[in-house]
Amino acid sequence: MRYISTRGTAPALTFEEAMLTGLARDGGLYVPENIPTLTAAQIADMAGKSYEDVAFAVMRPFIGDTFSDAQFRELIAKAYAGFGHAARAPLVQLAPNHFLLELFHGPTLAFKDFAMQLIGQMFQAALSRSGDRVTIVGATSGDTGSAAIEAFRGLSNVDVFILFPHGRVSEVQRRQMTTPSESNVHALAVDGDFDDCQAAVKDMFNDFAFREDVKLAGVNSINWGRVLAQVVYYFTAAVSLGAPHREVSFTVPTGNFGDIFAGYIAKKMGLPIADLVVATNRNDILHRTLETGAYTKEGVTPTISPSMDIQVSSNFERALFYAYGGDGATVAAQMDDLKSGGFEISQGAYQMLQDTFKSGRASEEDTKAMIKSCRADSGELLCPHSAVGVHVAQAHLGATPMVTLATAHPAKFPDAVKDASGVVAPLPPRMADLYDRPERVTRVANDLAALQAVIKERI
Ligand SMILES: *Cc1c(COP(=O)(O)O)cnc(C)c1O
């Protein structure tokens, strides 16, 4: 299995190389040269299996010979052993034909743990084999950073630097990043917003001298290994609800388009998914794009669902690549236009996107009202991101079972949840001392040179 860039000019890589590299050298994102499919019989065979067994069946065709079957099974087992629920991704029912996929039972209480815990295991295995050392630099709107730090803390072949927007992450998110005491963990509070952090990381990857010098590796949501790990729970959920004999739809609270893109891959692999619904908060570039065909940047407004506060959605480039039939040159040209504000998607590609993705947005009022009513109607306490999803899903309910992804635990956003519902969401007992641990953080100007200097000095 080879991986090619969405912009068409970077060299093709193996799974291991694509995972360790992150962003391609032509600025594009890696995608598999072709997407393997599973037969209906193979999907039917997943019924009743453990999460780990399904994970192996779904991901194995993508990893080539990077790991042996036995080793890959072992890495999967280790990745999910620290989860607080035996099912890993349990499904609960909210209403007739509407289900919630709880993806928040990992060590940092958000779905990012599904990918990051596995990526941590895979990096460690690959690096200890080669003897290399890498510097992981990532940008986060809150959850990626804590998940990355949790996955890489204490590993001997990795330094991890996480850039987060100062003052714009929740206290739980911040503490999850600033309280680990391992010396290979570096939390950097940047004076800017998430897009500034993301842009700084992109610029570091495009600075080839710096990239070589510090052996830069990326684990942001553009990392193919992360997208792949997220494909798995679409299978476990759909099979629980009757796939492959029955279609299932999904609504996904969306920011960088990684999670919903994983759903698209599941569909391409043969999982009978009817609708894939993109749910945004009022930072709605994706919803506007799907409604109008124009991908146009606007400023970011902070919301109570901060992990979805984005101006530009990085994984959307992968969807564009497929919409343009794999034409990297066109994708590269459109991404260039984005620098000056945006671009129009051409008719054929727009049609494909509209056929594949539905969308909706939730205002702050919608989100709060949903946290409150969902608690009253079903007993489920939603985090604000999951509430955006449930709100949007309600407009798409029908004869096909709908699964809304619950992307974080309510205790990760206790203030917003309490404000909306009056209910205090306690942290699970295993992390109850989070507020007592000392914090360690470096405040840095929103300036590429300053950030690079801090990184060089620390490694
Ligand atoms: C990251 C995140 C999202 C958005 O996921 P994308 O893959 O970036 O679309 C939604 N909700 C929560 C809680 C998150 O952490």
CSV table of C-alpha atoms and ligand atoms in Angstrom, one decimal:
chain,number,residue,atom,x,y,z
A,1,MET,CA,0.0,0.0,0.0
A,2,ARG,CA,1.5,3.4,-1.1
A,3,TYR,CA,0.4,6.8,0.0
A,4,ILE,CA,0.3,9.8,-2.4
A,5,SER,CA,-0.1,13.5,-1.8
A,6,THR,CA,-3.3,15.4,-2.4
A,7,ARG,CA,-1.2,18.0,-4.3
A,8,GLY,CA,0.3,15.5,-6.6
A,9,THR,CA,4.0,16.2,-6.5
A,10,ALA,CA,5.5,14.8,-3.3
A,11,PRO,CA,7.0,11.3,-3.5
A,12,ALA,CA,4.8,8.3,-2.7
A,13,LEU,CA,5.5,6.8,0.7
A,14,THR,CA,4.8,3.7,2.7
A,15,PHE,CA,2.3,3.7,5.6
A,16,GLU,CA,5.2,4.0,8.1
A,17,GLU,CA,6.8,7.0,6.2
A,18,ALA,CA,3.4,8.7,5.8
A,19,MET,CA,2.6,8.3,9.5
A,20,LEU,CA,6.0,9.6,10.6
A,21,THR,CA,6.0,12.5,8.1
A,22,GLY,CA,2.5,14.0,8.6
A,23,LEU,CA,2.4,16.8,6.0
A,24,ALA,CA,3.7,16.0,2.5
A,25,ARG,CA,6.6,18.1,1.1
A,26,ASP,CA,4.5,19.7,-1.5
A,27,GLY,CA,2.2,21.0,1.3
A,28,GLY,CA,-0.4,18.3,0.6
A,29,LEU,CA,-1.9,15.5,2.8
A,30,TYR,CA,-1.2,11.8,2.3
A,31,VAL,CA,-4.0,9.5,1.1
A,32,PRO,CA,-3.9,5.9,0.2
A,33,GLU,CA,-3.3,5.3,-3.5
A,34,ASN,CA,-6.4,3.1,-3.5
A,35,ILE,CA,-8.9,2.4,-0.8
A,36,PRO,CA,-9.2,-1.3,0.1
A,37,THR,CA,-12.8,-2.7,0.3
A,38,LEU,CA,-14.2,-5.2,2.7
A,39,THR,CA,-16.9,-7.7,1.5
A,40,ALA,CA,-20.3,-7.8,3.1
A,41,ALA,CA,-19.3,-11.2,4.6
A,42,GLN,CA,-16.2,-9.7,6.2
A,43,ILE,CA,-18.3,-6.9,7.7
A,44,ALA,CA,-20.9,-9.3,8.9
A,45,ASP,CA,-18.2,-11.2,10.6
A,46,MET,CA,-17.5,-8.2,12.9
A,47,ALA,CA,-20.7,-8.7,14.7
A,48,GLY,CA,-20.1,-9.6,18.3
A,49,LYS,CA,-16.3,-9.0,18.1
A,50,SER,CA,-14.3,-6.9,20.4
A,51,TYR,CA,-13.3,-3.3,19.5
A,52,GLU,CA,-9.7,-4.5,19.1
A,53,ASP,CA,-10.6,-7.3,16.7
A,54,VAL,CA,-12.7,-5.0,14.5
A,55,ALA,CA,-9.8,-2.4,14.6
A,56,PHE,CA,-7.4,-5.1,13.3
A,57,ALA,CA,-9.7,-6.1,10.5
A,58,VAL,CA,-10.4,-2.6,9.4
A,59,MET,CA,-6.9,-1.2,9.6
A,60,ARG,CA,-4.8,-4.2,8.5
A,61,PRO,CA,-5.2,-3.6,4.7
A,62,PHE,CA,-3.8,-0.1,5.1
A,63,ILE,CA,-0.6,-0.7,6.9
A,64,GLY,CA,1.3,-2.8,4.4
A,65,ASP,CA,4.3,-4.5,6.0
A,66,THR,CA,5.0,-1.7,8.5
A,67,PHE,CA,4.1,-4.2,11.3
A,68,SER,CA,3.6,-7.9,11.4
A,69,ASP,CA,0.0,-9.1,12.2
A,70,ALA,CA,1.1,-10.2,15.7
A,71,GLN,CA,2.8,-6.9,16.5
A,72,PHE,CA,-0.1,-4.8,15.1
A,73,ARG,CA,-2.5,-6.7,17.3
A,74,GLU,CA,-0.3,-6.1,20.3
A,75,LEU,CA,-0.1,-2.3,19.5
A,76,ILE,CA,-3.9,-2.1,19.2
A,77,ALA,CA,-4.3,-4.0,22.5
A,78,LYS,CA,-2.0,-1.6,24.3
A,79,ALA,CA,-3.6,1.5,22.8
A,80,TYR,CA,-7.0,0.8,24.1
A,81,ALA,CA,-6.1,-0.9,27.4
A,82,GLY,CA,-6.3,2.4,29.3
A,83,PHE,CA,-9.9,3.2,28.3
A,84,GLY,CA,-12.5,3.4,31.0
A,85,HIS,CA,-15.1,1.3,29.2
A,86,ALA,CA,-14.9,-2.3,28.1
A,87,ALA,CA,-16.7,-1.6,24.8
A,88,ARG,CA,-14.2,1.3,24.1
A,89,ALA,CA,-16.9,3.1,22.0
A,90,PRO,CA,-20.3,2.2,23.5
A,91,LEU,CA,-23.5,3.1,21.8
A,92,VAL,CA,-26.5,4.4,23.8
A,93,GLN,CA,-29.9,5.3,22.6
A,94,LEU,CA,-31.2,8.9,22.8
A,95,ALA,CA,-34.6,8.6,21.0
A,96,PRO,CA,-36.4,6.4,18.5
A,97,ASN,CA,-33.8,5.6,15.8
A,98,HIS,CA,-31.3,8.1,17.2
A,99,PHE,CA,-28.1,6.8,18.9
A,100,LEU,CA,-25.1,8.4,20.6
A,101,LEU,CA,-21.6,6.9,20.0
A,102,GLU,CA,-19.7,7.7,23.2
A,103,LEU,CA,-16.1,8.3,22.1
A,104,PHE,CA,-15.0,9.9,25.4
A,105,HIS,CA,-13.9,7.0,27.6
A,106,GLY,CA,-10.2,7.4,26.7
A,107,PRO,CA,-7.5,8.9,29.1
A,108,THR,CA,-8.2,12.5,28.1
A,109,LEU,CA,-12.0,12.2,27.7
A,110,ALA,CA,-12.3,13.1,24.0
A,111,PHE,CA,-12.4,11.0,20.8
A,112,LYS,CA,-8.9,12.1,19.9
A,113,ASP,CA,-7.6,9.4,22.3
A,114,PHE,CA,-8.7,6.7,19.8
A,115,ALA,CA,-6.2,7.8,17.2
A,116,MET,CA,-3.6,9.3,19.5
A,117,GLN,CA,-3.1,6.3,21.8
A,118,LEU,CA,-2.6,4.1,18.7
A,119,ILE,CA,-0.3,6.6,17.0
A,120,GLY,CA,1.8,6.7,20.2
A,121,GLN,CA,2.2,3.0,20.2
A,122,MET,CA,3.0,2.9,16.4
A,123,PHE,CA,5.5,5.7,16.7
A,124,GLN,CA,7.3,4.0,19.6
A,125,ALA,CA,7.4,0.7,17.8
A,126,ALA,CA,8.7,2.3,14.5
A,127,LEU,CA,11.3,4.5,16.2
A,128,SER,CA,12.7,1.9,18.5
A,129,ARG,CA,13.2,-0.3,15.4
A,130,SER,CA,15.1,2.5,13.5
A,131,GLY,CA,16.8,4.1,16.5
A,132,ASP,CA,15.6,7.5,15.4
A,133,ARG,CA,14.5,10.4,17.5
A,134,VAL,CA,11.8,12.9,16.4
A,135,THR,CA,10.3,16.2,17.5
A,136,ILE,CA,6.5,16.2,17.4
A,137,VAL,CA,5.0,19.6,17.0
A,138,GLY,CA,1.3,20.0,17.0
A,139,ALA,CA,-1.4,22.7,17.2
A,140,THR,CA,-4.5,22.2,19.2
A,141,SER,CA,-7.8,23.9,19.9
A,142,GLY,CA,-7.7,21.8,23.1
A,143,ASP,CA,-8.3,18.1,22.7
A,144,THR,CA,-5.6,17.1,20.2
A,145,GLY,CA,-2.9,18.5,22.4
A,146,SER,CA,-4.0,16.8,25.6
A,147,ALA,CA,-4.4,13.5,23.7
A,148,ALA,CA,-1.0,13.8,22.1
A,149,ILE,CA,0.7,14.7,25.4
A,150,GLU,CA,-1.0,11.8,27.1
A,151,ALA,CA,0.1,9.4,24.3
A,152,PHE,CA,3.7,10.5,24.1
A,153,ARG,CA,4.6,11.5,27.7
A,154,GLY,CA,7.7,9.7,28.9
A,155,LEU,CA,8.6,8.0,25.5
A,156,SER,CA,12.3,8.0,25.0
A,157,ASN,CA,12.5,8.7,21.3
A,158,VAL,CA,10.1,11.7,21.2
A,159,ASP,CA,9.9,15.3,22.3
A,160,VAL,CA,6.4,16.7,22.1
A,161,PHE,CA,5.6,20.4,21.7
A,162,ILE,CA,2.0,21.5,21.7
A,163,LEU,CA,0.9,25.0,20.6
A,164,PHE,CA,-2.4,26.1,22.0
A,165,PRO,CA,-4.2,29.4,21.8
A,166,HIS,CA,-3.6,31.2,25.1
A,167,GLY,CA,-6.8,31.7,27.0
A,168,ARG,CA,-9.0,29.9,24.5
A,169,VAL,CA,-9.0,26.3,25.8
A,170,SER,CA,-11.0,25.1,28.8
A,171,GLU,CA,-9.4,24.7,32.2
A,172,VAL,CA,-9.6,20.9,32.0
A,173,GLN,CA,-8.0,20.9,28.5
A,174,ARG,CA,-5.2,23.3,29.7
A,175,ARG,CA,-4.5,21.3,32.8
A,176,GLN,CA,-4.3,18.0,30.9
A,177,MET,CA,-1.5,19.7,28.8
A,178,THR,CA,0.3,21.5,31.5
A,179,THR,CA,0.3,19.0,34.4
A,180,PRO,CA,2.3,16.1,33.0
A,181,SER,CA,5.7,16.3,34.6
A,182,GLU,CA,7.8,14.3,32.0
A,183,SER,CA,10.7,16.3,30.6
A,184,ASN,CA,9.8,15.4,27.0
A,185,VAL,CA,6.5,17.3,27.2
A,186,HIS,CA,6.3,21.0,26.3
A,187,ALA,CA,3.1,23.0,26.4
A,188,LEU,CA,3.3,26.3,24.6
A,189,ALA,CA,0.6,28.9,25.1
A,190,VAL,CA,0.6,31.1,21.9
A,191,ASP,CA,-0.7,34.7,21.9
A,192,GLY,CA,-3.1,34.0,19.0
A,193,ASP,CA,-6.1,31.8,18.0
A,194,PHE,CA,-6.1,28.2,16.8
A,195,ASP,CA,-5.6,29.1,13.2
A,196,ASP,CA,-2.5,31.0,14.1
A,197,CYS,CA,-1.2,27.9,15.9
A,198,GLN,CA,-2.1,25.7,13.0
A,199,ALA,CA,-0.4,28.1,10.5
A,200,ALA,CA,2.8,28.2,12.6
A,201,VAL,CA,3.0,24.4,12.6
A,202,LYS,CA,2.4,24.3,8.8
A,203,ASP,CA,5.1,26.9,8.3
A,204,MET,CA,7.6,24.9,10.4
A,205,PHE,CA,6.9,21.9,8.1
A,206,ASN,CA,7.5,24.0,5.1
A,207,ASP,CA,10.8,25.3,6.5
A,208,PHE,CA,12.8,22.3,5.2
A,209,ALA,CA,16.0,23.3,7.0
A,210,PHE,CA,14.2,23.4,10.4
A,211,ARG,CA,12.3,20.3,9.6
A,212,GLU,CA,15.5,18.3,9.0
A,213,ASP,CA,17.3,20.0,11.9
A,214,VAL,CA,14.8,19.0,14.6
A,215,LYS,CA,13.5,15.9,12.8
A,216,LEU,CA,10.0,17.2,12.8
A,217,ALA,CA,7.1,14.8,12.9
A,218,GLY,CA,3.4,15.7,13.0
A,219,VAL,CA,0.5,14.1,14.7
A,220,ASN,CA,-2.2,16.7,13.9
A,221,SER,CA,-5.5,15.6,12.5
A,222,ILE,CA,-3.9,15.6,9.0
A,223,ASN,CA,-1.8,12.6,10.0
A,224,TRP,CA,-3.1,9.6,8.0
A,225,GLY,CA,-2.5,7.3,10.9
A,226,ARG,CA,-5.0,9.3,12.9
A,227,VAL,CA,-7.7,9.3,10.2
A,228,LEU,CA,-7.3,5.6,9.8
A,229,ALA,CA,-7.7,4.8,13.6
A,230,GLN,CA,-11.0,6.8,13.5
A,231,VAL,CA,-12.4,4.7,10.7
A,232,VAL,CA,-12.8,1.8,13.1
A,233,TYR,CA,-15.7,3.0,15.3
A,234,TYR,CA,-17.9,3.7,12.2
A,235,PHE,CA,-17.7,-0.1,11.7
A,236,THR,CA,-18.3,-1.1,15.3
A,237,ALA,CA,-21.3,1.3,15.6
A,238,ALA,CA,-22.9,0.4,12.2
A,239,VAL,CA,-22.4,-3.4,12.8
A,240,SER,CA,-24.1,-3.1,16.2
A,241,LEU,CA,-27.1,-1.5,14.4
A,242,GLY,CA,-27.4,-4.2,11.7
A,243,ALA,CA,-24.8,-3.4,9.0
A,244,PRO,CA,-24.0,-4.7,6.5
A,245,HIS,CA,-27.7,-5.9,6.2
A,246,ARG,CA,-29.0,-2.4,7.1
A,247,GLU,CA,-27.9,1.1,6.3
A,248,VAL,CA,-26.8,3.5,9.0
A,249,SER,CA,-26.3,7.3,9.0
A,250,PHE,CA,-23.8,9.4,11.0
A,251,THR,CA,-23.8,13.0,12.3
A,252,VAL,CA,-20.3,14.2,13.2
A,253,PRO,CA,-19.5,17.4,15.2
A,254,THR,CA,-16.8,18.8,12.8
A,255,GLY,CA,-13.9,21.1,12.9
A,256,ASN,CA,-10.9,20.0,11.0
A,257,PHE,CA,-12.9,17.4,9.0
A,258,GLY,CA,-10.7,14.5,10.3
A,259,ASP,CA,-13.5,12.5,12.1
A,260,ILE,CA,-16.1,12.9,9.3
A,261,PHE,CA,-13.5,12.1,6.7
A,262,ALA,CA,-12.8,8.8,8.5
A,263,GLY,CA,-16.6,8.1,8.0
A,264,TYR,CA,-16.2,8.8,4.3
A,265,ILE,CA,-13.3,6.2,4.2
A,266,ALA,CA,-15.5,3.7,6.0
A,267,LYS,CA,-18.2,4.2,3.3
A,268,LYS,CA,-15.6,3.8,0.5
A,269,MET,CA,-14.5,0.6,2.2
A,270,GLY,CA,-18.0,-0.8,1.8
A,271,LEU,CA,-19.8,0.1,5.0
A,272,PRO,CA,-23.4,0.9,4.1
A,273,ILE,CA,-23.6,4.5,5.3
A,274,ALA,CA,-26.6,6.4,4.0
A,275,ASP,CA,-26.0,10.0,5.2
A,276,LEU,CA,-22.8,11.6,6.5
A,277,VAL,CA,-23.9,14.8,8.2
A,278,VAL,CA,-21.4,17.6,9.0
A,279,ALA,CA,-22.4,19.5,12.1
A,280,THR,CA,-20.7,22.8,12.8
A,281,ASN,CA,-21.1,25.5,15.4
A,282,ARG,CA,-21.3,29.1,14.3
A,283,ASN,CA,-17.8,28.8,12.8
A,284,ASP,CA,-19.5,27.3,9.8
A,285,ILE,CA,-17.1,27.3,6.8
A,286,LEU,CA,-18.0,23.7,6.0
A,287,HIS,CA,-21.7,24.2,6.2
A,288,ARG,CA,-21.5,27.3,4.0
A,289,THR,CA,-19.2,25.5,1.6
A,290,LEU,CA,-21.7,22.6,1.2
A,291,GLU,CA,-24.6,25.0,0.8
A,292,THR,CA,-22.9,27.3,-1.7
A,293,GLY,CA,-19.9,25.6,-3.3
A,294,ALA,CA,-17.6,28.5,-2.2
A,295,TYR,CA,-14.9,27.8,0.4
A,296,THR,CA,-14.3,31.2,1.9
A,297,LYS,CA,-12.5,32.2,5.0
A,298,GLU,CA,-14.1,34.3,7.7
A,299,GLY,CA,-12.8,35.2,11.1
A,300,VAL,CA,-13.1,32.8,14.0
A,301,THR,CA,-15.6,33.5,16.8
A,302,PRO,CA,-15.0,31.8,20.2
A,303,THR,CA,-17.9,29.4,21.2
A,304,ILE,CA,-18.7,27.0,24.0
A,305,SER,CA,-17.5,24.2,21.6
A,306,PRO,CA,-13.9,25.4,21.2
A,307,SER,CA,-12.6,22.3,19.6
A,308,MET,CA,-14.6,23.2,16.5
A,309,ASP,CA,-13.6,26.8,16.4
A,310,ILE,CA,-11.7,26.9,13.1
A,311,GLN,CA,-11.5,29.1,10.2
A,312,VAL,CA,-10.0,26.6,7.8
A,313,SER,CA,-10.6,22.9,7.9
A,314,SER,CA,-7.4,21.1,7.1
A,315,ASN,CA,-8.7,17.6,6.2
A,316,PHE,CA,-11.2,19.1,3.8
A,317,GLU,CA,-8.4,19.0,1.3
A,318,ARG,CA,-8.6,15.2,1.3
A,319,ALA,CA,-12.3,15.4,0.4
A,320,LEU,CA,-11.5,17.9,-2.4
A,321,PHE,CA,-8.9,15.5,-3.7
A,322,TYR,CA,-11.5,12.8,-4.2
A,323,ALA,CA,-14.1,15.2,-5.4
A,324,TYR,CA,-11.6,16.3,-8.2
A,325,GLY,CA,-11.0,12.6,-9.1
A,326,GLY,CA,-7.5,12.6,-7.7
A,327,ASP,CA,-6.3,15.7,-9.6
A,328,GLY,CA,-3.5,17.0,-7.4
A,329,ALA,CA,-2.7,20.0,-9.6
A,330,THR,CA,-6.2,21.4,-9.2
A,331,VAL,CA,-6.2,20.8,-5.4
A,332,ALA,CA,-2.8,22.6,-5.2
A,333,ALA,CA,-4.2,25.6,-7.2
A,334,GLN,CA,-7.3,25.9,-5.0
A,335,MET,CA,-5.2,25.7,-1.9
A,336,ASP,CA,-3.1,28.5,-3.2
A,337,ASP,CA,-6.3,30.6,-3.8
A,338,LEU,CA,-7.2,30.0,-0.2
A,339,LYS,CA,-4.3,32.2,0.9
A,340,SER,CA,-6.0,35.1,-0.6
A,341,GLY,CA,-9.4,34.3,0.9
A,342,GLY,CA,-11.1,31.4,-0.8
A,343,PHE,CA,-12.1,29.5,-3.9
A,344,GLU,CA,-15.1,28.3,-5.9
A,345,ILE,CA,-15.4,24.5,-6.2
A,346,SER,CA,-16.1,23.5,-9.8
A,347,GLN,CA,-19.5,22.1,-10.7
A,348,GLY,CA,-18.6,18.4,-10.9
A,349,ALA,CA,-16.6,18.3,-7.7
A,350,TYR,CA,-19.3,20.3,-5.9
A,351,GLN,CA,-21.9,17.8,-7.0
A,352,MET,CA,-19.9,14.9,-5.6
A,353,LEU,CA,-19.5,16.7,-2.3
A,354,GLN,CA,-23.2,17.4,-2.1
A,355,ASP,CA,-24.0,13.8,-2.9
A,356,THR,CA,-21.7,12.6,-0.1
A,357,PHE,CA,-22.1,15.1,2.7
A,358,LYS,CA,-25.1,16.8,4.3
A,359,SER,CA,-24.6,19.5,6.8
A,360,GLY,CA,-26.1,21.8,9.4
A,361,ARG,CA,-25.1,24.3,12.0
A,362,ALA,CA,-26.0,25.0,15.6
A,363,SER,CA,-25.9,28.5,17.2
A,364,GLU,CA,-24.8,28.9,20.8
A,365,GLU,CA,-28.5,29.0,21.9
A,366,ASP,CA,-29.3,25.8,20.0
A,367,THR,CA,-26.3,24.1,21.6
A,368,LYS,CA,-27.3,25.1,25.2
A,369,ALA,CA,-30.9,24.2,24.6
A,370,MET,CA,-29.9,20.8,23.4
A,371,ILE,CA,-27.7,20.1,26.4
A,372,LYS,CA,-30.7,20.9,28.6
A,373,SER,CA,-33.3,19.0,26.6
A,374,CYS,CA,-31.2,15.9,26.0
A,375,ARG,CA,-30.6,15.6,29.7
A,376,ALA,CA,-34.3,15.9,30.4
A,377,ASP,CA,-35.4,13.6,27.6
A,378,SER,CA,-32.8,10.8,27.9
A,379,GLY,CA,-30.7,11.4,31.0
A,380,GLU,CA,-27.6,11.9,28.8
A,381,LEU,CA,-25.4,14.8,29.7
A,382,LEU,CA,-23.8,16.1,26.5
A,383,CYS,CA,-20.6,18.1,26.1
A,384,PRO,CA,-21.2,21.2,23.9
A,385,HIS,CA,-19.6,19.6,20.8
A,386,SER,CA,-21.8,16.5,21.0
A,387,ALA,CA,-24.8,18.8,21.6
A,388,VAL,CA,-24.0,20.6,18.3
A,389,GLY,CA,-24.1,17.1,16.7
A,390,VAL,CA,-27.3,16.0,18.3
A,391,HIS,CA,-29.0,19.4,17.3
A,392,VAL,CA,-28.0,19.0,13.7
A,393,ALA,CA,-28.8,15.3,13.6
A,394,GLN,CA,-32.4,15.9,14.7
A,395,ALA,CA,-33.0,17.7,11.4
A,396,HIS,CA,-31.9,14.5,9.5
A,397,LEU,CA,-33.7,11.7,11.4
A,398,GLY,CA,-35.7,9.3,9.3
A,399,ALA,CA,-36.1,5.6,8.7
A,400,THR,CA,-32.4,4.9,8.7
A,401,PRO,CA,-30.8,4.7,12.2
A,402,MET,CA,-28.8,7.9,13.0
A,403,VAL,CA,-25.7,7.7,15.1
A,404,THR,CA,-24.4,11.0,16.5
A,405,LEU,CA,-20.8,11.0,17.6
A,406,ALA,CA,-20.3,12.2,21.2
A,407,THR,CA,-16.8,13.6,20.8
A,408,ALA,CA,-16.0,14.6,24.4
A,409,HIS,CA,-17.0,13.9,28.0
A,410,PRO,CA,-19.2,16.7,29.6
A,411,ALA,CA,-16.7,17.0,32.4
A,412,LYS,CA,-14.2,18.4,30.0
A,413,PHE,CA,-16.4,21.5,29.6
A,414,PRO,CA,-17.9,21.7,33.0
A,415,ASP,CA,-18.7,25.5,33.0
A,416,ALA,CA,-20.6,25.4,29.7
A,417,VAL,CA,-22.5,22.3,30.7
A,418,LYS,CA,-23.5,23.7,34.1
A,419,ASP,CA,-24.5,27.0,32.6
A,420,ALA,CA,-26.8,25.2,30.1
A,421,SER,CA,-28.2,22.4,32.3
A,422,GLY,CA,-27.6,23.3,35.9
A,423,VAL,CA,-25.8,20.0,36.3
A,424,VAL,CA,-22.2,19.7,37.4
A,425,ALA,CA,-20.4,17.0,35.4
A,426,PRO,CA,-17.8,15.3,37.7
A,427,LEU,CA,-14.5,14.1,36.4
A,428,PRO,CA,-14.1,10.3,36.4
A,429,PRO,CA,-12.4,9.2,39.6
A,430,ARG,CA,-9.2,8.2,37.8
A,431,MET,CA,-8.5,11.9,37.1
A,432,ALA,CA,-10.1,13.6,40.0
A,433,ASP,CA,-6.9,15.2,41.2
A,434,LEU,CA,-6.3,17.2,38.0
A,435,TYR,CA,-7.1,20.5,39.7
A,436,ASP,CA,-4.4,19.9,42.4
A,437,ARG,CA,-1.4,19.1,40.1
A,438,PRO,CA,1.1,21.9,39.4
A,439,GLU,CA,1.1,23.4,35.9
A,440,ARG,CA,4.1,23.9,33.6
A,441,VAL,CA,3.6,26.1,30.5
A,442,THR,CA,5.6,28.5,28.3
A,443,ARG,CA,3.9,31.6,26.9
A,444,VAL,CA,5.2,32.4,23.4
A,445,ALA,CA,4.4,35.3,21.0
A,446,ASN,CA,2.5,34.5,17.8
A,447,ASP,CA,5.7,34.5,15.8
A,448,LEU,CA,7.4,31.7,13.9
A,449,ALA,CA,11.0,32.6,14.7
A,450,ALA,CA,10.2,32.8,18.4
A,451,LEU,CA,8.5,29.4,18.4
A,452,GLN,CA,11.3,27.8,16.4
A,453,ALA,CA,13.8,29.2,18.9
A,454,VAL,CA,12.0,27.7,21.9
A,455,ILE,CA,11.8,24.3,20.2
A,456,LYS,CA,15.5,24.3,19.3
A,457,GLU,CA,16.5,25.3,22.7
A,458,ARG,CA,14.5,22.6,24.4
A,459,ILE,CA,15.4,19.5,22.5
B,1,LIG,C1,-11.4,17.7,17.6
B,1,LIG,C2,-12.7,17.7,18.1
B,1,LIG,C3,-13.8,17.9,17.2
B,1,LIG,C4,-13.6,18.1,15.7
B,1,LIG,O1,-13.1,17.0,15.1
B,1,LIG,P1,-12.4,17.1,13.6
B,1,LIG,O2,-11.9,15.8,13.3
B,1,LIG,O3,-11.4,18.2,13.8
B,1,LIG,O4,-13.5,17.5,12.7
B,1,LIG,C5,-15.1,17.8,17.7
B,1,LIG,N1,-15.3,17.7,19.0
B,1,LIG,C6,-14.3,17.5,19.9
B,1,LIG,C7,-14.6,17.4,21.3
B,1,LIG,C8,-13.0,17.5,19.4
B,1,LIG,O5,-12.0,17.4,20.3
